[in-house]
């Protein structure tokens, strides 16, 4: 399409919601030839979400601002990397946009906040600039930018294999689970560090051939707790990174202990590479009540806390 046509198809402003995720299962299968880890995961979107506002700018610049002063708005931010990649692939170097991020998902938390923001930028700017890239094209760009980004585009409940980018969607949970999520705001965990520690401590036991990987994937696909997800048989919440991160991170140990003590909690685990931890409840009301009763205890332990629900979507245009 020509740049005049593109001008016709442009929208003035676009707002996208960018939900966080939690890991209901994170199994490290082995090491891949490309240096990444081969994973078998189950991820679920939750209604703790950032918001990305975008408007066109005639100056040809892509600029990001954020309501959280600590966060870099430079070329290391996944929003900027996603915007640059999308513009480069469009071939229209003169495209510009002003982006503003309202940050609600804690940073460096294992909740894919940064990845969800990046996925939001792909969706928002594809719409704002009228580029018309298909979902498959956006997915391919998301894969290039980060292992969790394809999940953040699709969202809901998904099996995630490979580096995390190979998705198989699972029908939504039969019941609407509630979640209490906690994180020490002064602690963040580097994902490369967590995977490095995993390799150092468990590398000797890694699976090494594709057939063994395939068997583990099949085992997870067939897991009874997943068909359908329900409170009567809650997911076991395996997280292999928790076993290496928790012993070295005091706030994770405290968080897990306090969450396990909440009345009504079904299961408790760390999310992703941490340090955020969560407890599952049979419904949102149980989660709200448990959080209300324990708010002081979390505050005394220096933990921020949220209650939230599962949601069936990833990044999404807002009306
Ligand atoms: O893909 P992403 O940029 O999110 O990955 C961040 C880092 O986490 C990688 O550089 C790697 O160290 C580690 N990682 C991994 N295996 C994966 C995903 C991430 O080792 N499947």
Coordinates of C-alpha atoms and ligand atoms in Angstrom, one line a residue:
X1 CA 0.0 0.0 0.0
X2 CA 1.1 3.6 -0.7
X3 CA 1.7 6.1 2.0
X4 CA -1.4 8.2 0.9
X5 CA -3.6 5.1 1.3
X6 CA -1.9 4.4 4.7
X7 CA -2.8 8.0 5.8
X8 CA -6.5 7.2 5.0
X9 CA -6.4 4.1 7.1
X10 CA -4.7 5.7 10.1
X11 CA -6.6 6.1 13.4
X12 CA -6.0 9.2 15.7
X13 CA -5.6 7.4 19.0
X14 CA -5.6 3.8 20.2
X15 CA -5.8 2.4 23.7
X16 CA -4.8 -1.2 24.5
X17 CA -5.0 -3.2 27.7
X18 CA -2.0 -5.4 28.5
X19 CA -2.8 -8.2 31.1
X20 CA -0.2 -9.9 33.2
X21 CA 0.1 -13.7 33.3
X22 CA 0.8 -16.3 36.0
X23 CA 2.3 -19.8 35.4
X24 CA 0.1 -22.7 36.4
X25 CA 3.0 -25.0 35.3
X26 CA 6.6 -24.3 34.4
X27 CA 8.7 -27.3 33.6
X28 CA 12.2 -27.0 32.4
X29 CA 12.9 -29.9 30.1
X30 CA 16.4 -29.2 28.9
X31 CA 18.8 -27.0 27.0
X32 CA 18.4 -26.2 23.4
X33 CA 21.0 -25.7 20.7
X34 CA 20.2 -22.0 20.6
X35 CA 21.1 -21.5 24.3
X36 CA 17.5 -21.2 25.5
X37 CA 15.7 -23.7 27.6
X38 CA 13.1 -26.1 26.2
X39 CA 10.0 -25.6 28.3
X40 CA 6.6 -27.1 29.0
X41 CA 4.3 -24.5 30.6
X42 CA 0.7 -23.6 31.2
X43 CA 0.1 -19.9 31.4
X44 CA -3.1 -18.0 32.4
X45 CA -3.9 -14.3 31.8
X46 CA -5.1 -12.3 34.8
X47 CA -6.9 -9.0 35.1
X48 CA -4.0 -7.1 36.6
X49 CA -3.1 -5.0 33.5
X50 CA -1.1 -2.1 32.1
X51 CA -2.6 0.3 29.7
X52 CA -0.9 1.6 26.5
X53 CA -2.2 4.8 24.8
X54 CA -0.9 5.7 21.4
X55 CA -1.4 8.7 19.1
X56 CA 0.0 9.5 15.7
X57 CA 2.7 12.1 15.5
X58 CA 3.8 13.9 12.3
X59 CA 7.4 14.3 13.5
X60 CA 8.4 10.8 12.5
X61 CA 9.5 10.0 16.0
X62 CA 8.5 7.1 18.3
X63 CA 8.4 8.4 21.8
X64 CA 7.4 6.6 25.0
X65 CA 6.4 8.1 28.4
X66 CA 5.4 6.2 31.5
X67 CA 3.7 7.0 34.8
X68 CA 6.3 5.0 36.6
X69 CA 9.5 7.1 36.9
X70 CA 11.8 4.1 37.5
X71 CA 11.1 2.5 34.2
X72 CA 13.4 3.2 31.2
X73 CA 11.5 4.6 28.2
X74 CA 14.5 4.2 25.9
X75 CA 15.3 1.6 23.2
X76 CA 15.7 -1.2 25.9
X77 CA 12.0 -1.0 26.7
X78 CA 10.1 -3.8 24.8
X79 CA 7.4 -1.2 23.8
X80 CA 10.1 0.8 21.9
X81 CA 11.7 -2.4 20.4
X82 CA 8.3 -3.6 19.2
X83 CA 7.4 -0.2 17.7
X84 CA 10.8 0.0 15.9
X85 CA 10.5 -3.5 14.5
X86 CA 6.9 -2.9 13.3
X87 CA 7.9 0.4 11.6
X88 CA 10.9 -1.3 10.0
X89 CA 8.8 -4.2 8.6
X90 CA 6.2 -1.7 7.3
X91 CA 8.8 0.0 5.2
X92 CA 7.4 3.5 6.1
X93 CA 10.3 5.1 8.0
X94 CA 8.3 8.3 8.4
X95 CA 5.7 6.8 10.7
X96 CA 5.7 8.4 14.2
X97 CA 3.8 7.8 17.4
X98 CA 3.6 9.0 21.0
X99 CA 3.0 6.2 23.4
X100 CA 2.1 6.5 27.0
X101 CA 2.3 3.5 29.4
X102 CA 0.2 3.3 32.6
X103 CA 2.1 0.7 34.6
X104 CA 0.1 -1.4 37.0
X105 CA 2.0 -4.8 36.7
X106 CA 5.1 -4.9 38.9
X107 CA 8.4 -4.8 37.0
X108 CA 10.9 -7.8 37.1
X109 CA 8.2 -9.9 38.8
X110 CA 7.7 -13.0 36.6
X111 CA 4.3 -11.7 35.4
X112 CA 5.4 -10.9 31.8
X113 CA 4.6 -7.2 32.3
X114 CA 7.3 -6.0 29.9
X115 CA 6.3 -8.7 27.3
X116 CA 2.6 -7.7 27.6
X117 CA 3.5 -4.1 27.0
X118 CA 5.5 -5.0 23.9
X119 CA 2.7 -7.1 22.6
X120 CA 0.3 -4.2 23.3
X121 CA 2.6 -2.0 21.2
X122 CA 2.4 -4.4 18.2
X123 CA -1.4 -4.5 18.3
X124 CA -1.8 -0.7 19.0
X125 CA 0.5 0.5 16.3
X126 CA -0.7 -2.1 13.7
X127 CA -4.1 -0.4 14.2
X128 CA -3.0 3.2 14.7
X129 CA -0.8 3.1 11.5
X130 CA -3.4 1.1 9.6
X131 CA -0.8 -1.5 8.6
X132 CA -3.1 -4.5 8.4
X133 CA -0.6 -7.1 9.5
X134 CA -2.4 -10.4 10.1
X135 CA -2.4 -12.0 13.6
X136 CA 0.2 -14.5 12.2
X137 CA 2.5 -11.7 11.2
X138 CA 2.2 -10.0 14.6
X139 CA 2.9 -13.4 16.2
X140 CA 6.1 -13.8 14.2
X141 CA 7.3 -10.4 15.3
X142 CA 6.4 -11.2 18.9
X143 CA 8.5 -14.4 18.7
X144 CA 11.5 -12.3 17.6
X145 CA 11.1 -9.9 20.5
X146 CA 10.7 -12.4 23.4
X147 CA 9.7 -15.9 24.4
X148 CA 6.6 -14.8 26.4
X149 CA 5.4 -12.2 23.8
X150 CA 3.3 -14.6 21.6
X151 CA 1.5 -15.7 24.8
X152 CA 0.8 -12.1 25.7
X153 CA -0.7 -11.5 22.2
X154 CA -3.0 -14.5 22.4
X155 CA -3.7 -14.7 26.2
X156 CA -6.3 -16.7 28.1
X157 CA -5.2 -20.2 29.0
X158 CA -2.5 -21.8 26.9
X159 CA 0.0 -24.6 26.8
X160 CA 3.4 -23.0 25.9
X161 CA 6.2 -25.2 24.5
X162 CA 9.5 -24.6 22.9
X163 CA 11.1 -21.4 24.3
X164 CA 7.6 -20.6 25.4
X165 CA 6.5 -19.3 22.0
X166 CA 4.7 -22.4 20.7
X167 CA 1.1 -22.1 21.9
X168 CA -1.7 -24.6 22.1
X169 CA -4.8 -23.0 23.5
X170 CA -6.9 -24.7 26.1
X171 CA -10.6 -24.1 26.8
X172 CA -11.0 -21.5 29.5
X173 CA -11.3 -22.7 33.2
X174 CA -14.7 -24.2 34.0
X175 CA -14.9 -21.9 37.0
X176 CA -13.7 -18.4 37.6
X177 CA -10.7 -18.8 39.9
X178 CA -9.6 -16.0 42.2
X179 CA -5.9 -15.1 42.7
X180 CA -4.0 -13.3 45.5
X181 CA -0.7 -12.1 44.2
X182 CA 2.1 -10.7 46.3
X183 CA 5.5 -9.1 45.6
X184 CA 8.2 -7.3 47.5
X185 CA 8.5 -4.0 45.6
X186 CA 12.3 -3.8 46.4
X187 CA 13.1 -7.2 44.9
X188 CA 13.3 -8.2 41.2
X189 CA 14.7 -11.4 39.7
X190 CA 16.6 -11.4 36.4
X191 CA 15.2 -14.1 34.1
X192 CA 18.6 -15.0 32.6
X193 CA 20.0 -15.4 36.1
X194 CA 17.1 -17.7 37.1
X195 CA 17.6 -19.9 34.1
X196 CA 21.4 -19.8 34.6
X197 CA 21.0 -21.0 38.2
X198 CA 18.6 -23.7 37.0
X199 CA 21.2 -25.0 34.6
X200 CA 24.0 -24.8 37.2
X201 CA 22.0 -26.8 39.8
X202 CA 19.9 -29.2 37.6
X203 CA 21.8 -29.3 34.3
X204 CA 23.0 -32.8 34.9
X205 CA 19.4 -34.1 35.0
X206 CA 18.2 -32.2 31.9
X207 CA 16.5 -34.3 29.2
X208 CA 18.5 -34.2 26.0
X209 CA 16.5 -35.6 23.0
X210 CA 13.4 -34.5 21.1
X211 CA 11.6 -37.8 21.9
X212 CA 11.9 -37.2 25.6
X213 CA 10.7 -33.6 25.2
X214 CA 7.7 -34.8 23.1
X215 CA 6.8 -37.3 25.9
X216 CA 6.7 -34.6 28.5
X217 CA 4.7 -32.3 26.3
X218 CA 2.2 -35.1 25.7
X219 CA 2.1 -35.8 29.5
X220 CA 1.2 -32.1 30.2
X221 CA -1.4 -32.0 27.4
X222 CA -3.2 -35.0 29.0
X223 CA -3.0 -33.7 32.6
X224 CA -6.3 -34.4 34.3
X225 CA -6.2 -31.1 36.2
X226 CA -6.4 -29.2 32.9
X227 CA -9.6 -30.8 31.5
X228 CA -11.2 -28.7 32.6
X229 CA -9.4 -26.5 35.1
X230 CA -11.6 -26.5 38.2
X231 CA -11.4 -25.8 41.9
X232 CA -12.3 -29.4 42.9
X233 CA -9.0 -30.6 41.4
X234 CA -6.8 -27.5 41.4
X235 CA -3.5 -27.5 39.3
X236 CA -0.5 -28.8 41.3
X237 CA 1.4 -25.6 40.3
X238 CA 4.7 -27.1 39.5
X239 CA 7.4 -24.4 38.9
X240 CA 11.0 -25.7 38.4
X241 CA 12.4 -22.2 38.7
X242 CA 10.8 -21.8 42.1
X243 CA 13.1 -24.6 43.4
X244 CA 16.2 -22.6 42.4
X245 CA 15.0 -19.1 43.1
X246 CA 13.1 -19.5 46.4
X247 CA 16.2 -20.8 48.4
X248 CA 18.1 -17.8 47.4
X249 CA 15.4 -15.1 47.7
X250 CA 14.1 -14.5 51.2
X251 CA 11.0 -12.5 50.0
X252 CA 9.8 -15.5 48.0
X253 CA 10.0 -17.7 51.1
X254 CA 8.1 -15.2 53.1
X255 CA 5.5 -14.7 50.4
X256 CA 4.9 -18.4 50.0
X257 CA 4.5 -18.9 53.7
X258 CA 2.0 -16.1 54.1
X259 CA 0.0 -17.2 51.1
X260 CA -0.2 -20.8 52.3
X261 CA -1.7 -19.6 55.6
X262 CA -4.6 -17.8 53.8
X263 CA -8.0 -19.3 54.6
X264 CA -9.5 -20.8 51.4
X265 CA -6.2 -21.0 49.4
X266 CA -6.2 -24.0 47.0
X267 CA -2.6 -23.9 45.9
X268 CA 0.4 -21.5 46.2
X269 CA 3.4 -21.0 43.9
X270 CA 5.9 -18.5 42.5
X271 CA 5.1 -17.2 39.0
X272 CA 7.7 -17.5 36.2
X273 CA 11.2 -16.6 37.4
X274 CA 9.7 -14.7 40.3
X275 CA 9.8 -13.1 42.7
X276 CA 6.0 -12.6 42.7
X277 CA 4.0 -15.5 44.2
X278 CA 0.3 -16.2 44.1
X279 CA -2.4 -18.3 45.7
X280 CA -5.4 -19.7 43.9
X281 CA -8.9 -19.5 45.3
X282 CA -12.2 -21.1 44.1
X283 CA -13.5 -17.7 43.2
X284 CA -12.8 -13.9 43.3
X285 CA -14.8 -13.3 46.4
X286 CA -12.7 -15.8 48.4
X287 CA -9.5 -14.1 47.2
X288 CA -10.9 -10.7 48.1
X289 CA -11.8 -11.8 51.6
X290 CA -8.5 -13.6 52.2
X291 CA -6.6 -10.5 51.1
X292 CA -8.7 -8.1 53.2
X293 CA -8.0 -10.2 56.3
X294 CA -4.3 -10.5 55.6
X295 CA -3.5 -7.0 54.3
X296 CA -1.6 -5.9 57.5
X297 CA 0.4 -9.1 57.6
X298 CA 1.6 -8.6 54.0
X299 CA 2.3 -4.9 54.7
X300 CA 4.4 -5.8 57.8
X301 CA 6.4 -8.3 55.6
X302 CA 7.0 -5.5 53.1
X303 CA 4.9 -7.2 50.4
X304 CA 2.6 -5.4 47.9
X305 CA -0.6 -7.5 47.4
X306 CA -3.4 -7.6 44.8
X307 CA -6.5 -9.8 44.3
X308 CA -7.4 -10.6 40.8
X309 CA -9.3 -13.0 38.5
X310 CA -8.4 -15.1 35.4
X311 CA -9.2 -13.4 32.1
X312 CA -9.8 -15.1 28.7
X313 CA -7.8 -12.7 26.5
X314 CA -4.4 -11.2 25.9
X315 CA -3.6 -7.7 24.8
X316 CA -6.9 -6.1 23.6
X317 CA -8.1 -2.9 21.9
X318 CA -10.2 -0.8 24.3
X319 CA -13.2 1.1 23.1
Ligands
LIG1 O1 13.1 -14.6 25.5 P1 13.4 -13.7 26.6 O2 14.1 -12.4 26.1 O3 12.2 -13.3 27.4 O4 14.4 -14.5 27.5 C1 15.2 -13.8 28.5 C2 16.3 -14.8 28.9 O5 15.7 -15.9 29.7 C3 17.0 -15.4 27.8 O6 18.1 -14.6 27.4 C4 17.5 -16.7 28.5 O7 18.7 -16.4 29.3 C5 16.4 -17.1 29.4 N1 15.5 -18.0 28.8 C6 15.8 -19.3 28.6 N2 14.9 -20.2 28.1 C7 13.7 -19.8 27.7 C8 13.3 -18.4 27.9 C9 14.2 -17.6 28.4 O8 16.9 -19.7 29.0 N3 12.9 -20.7 27.1

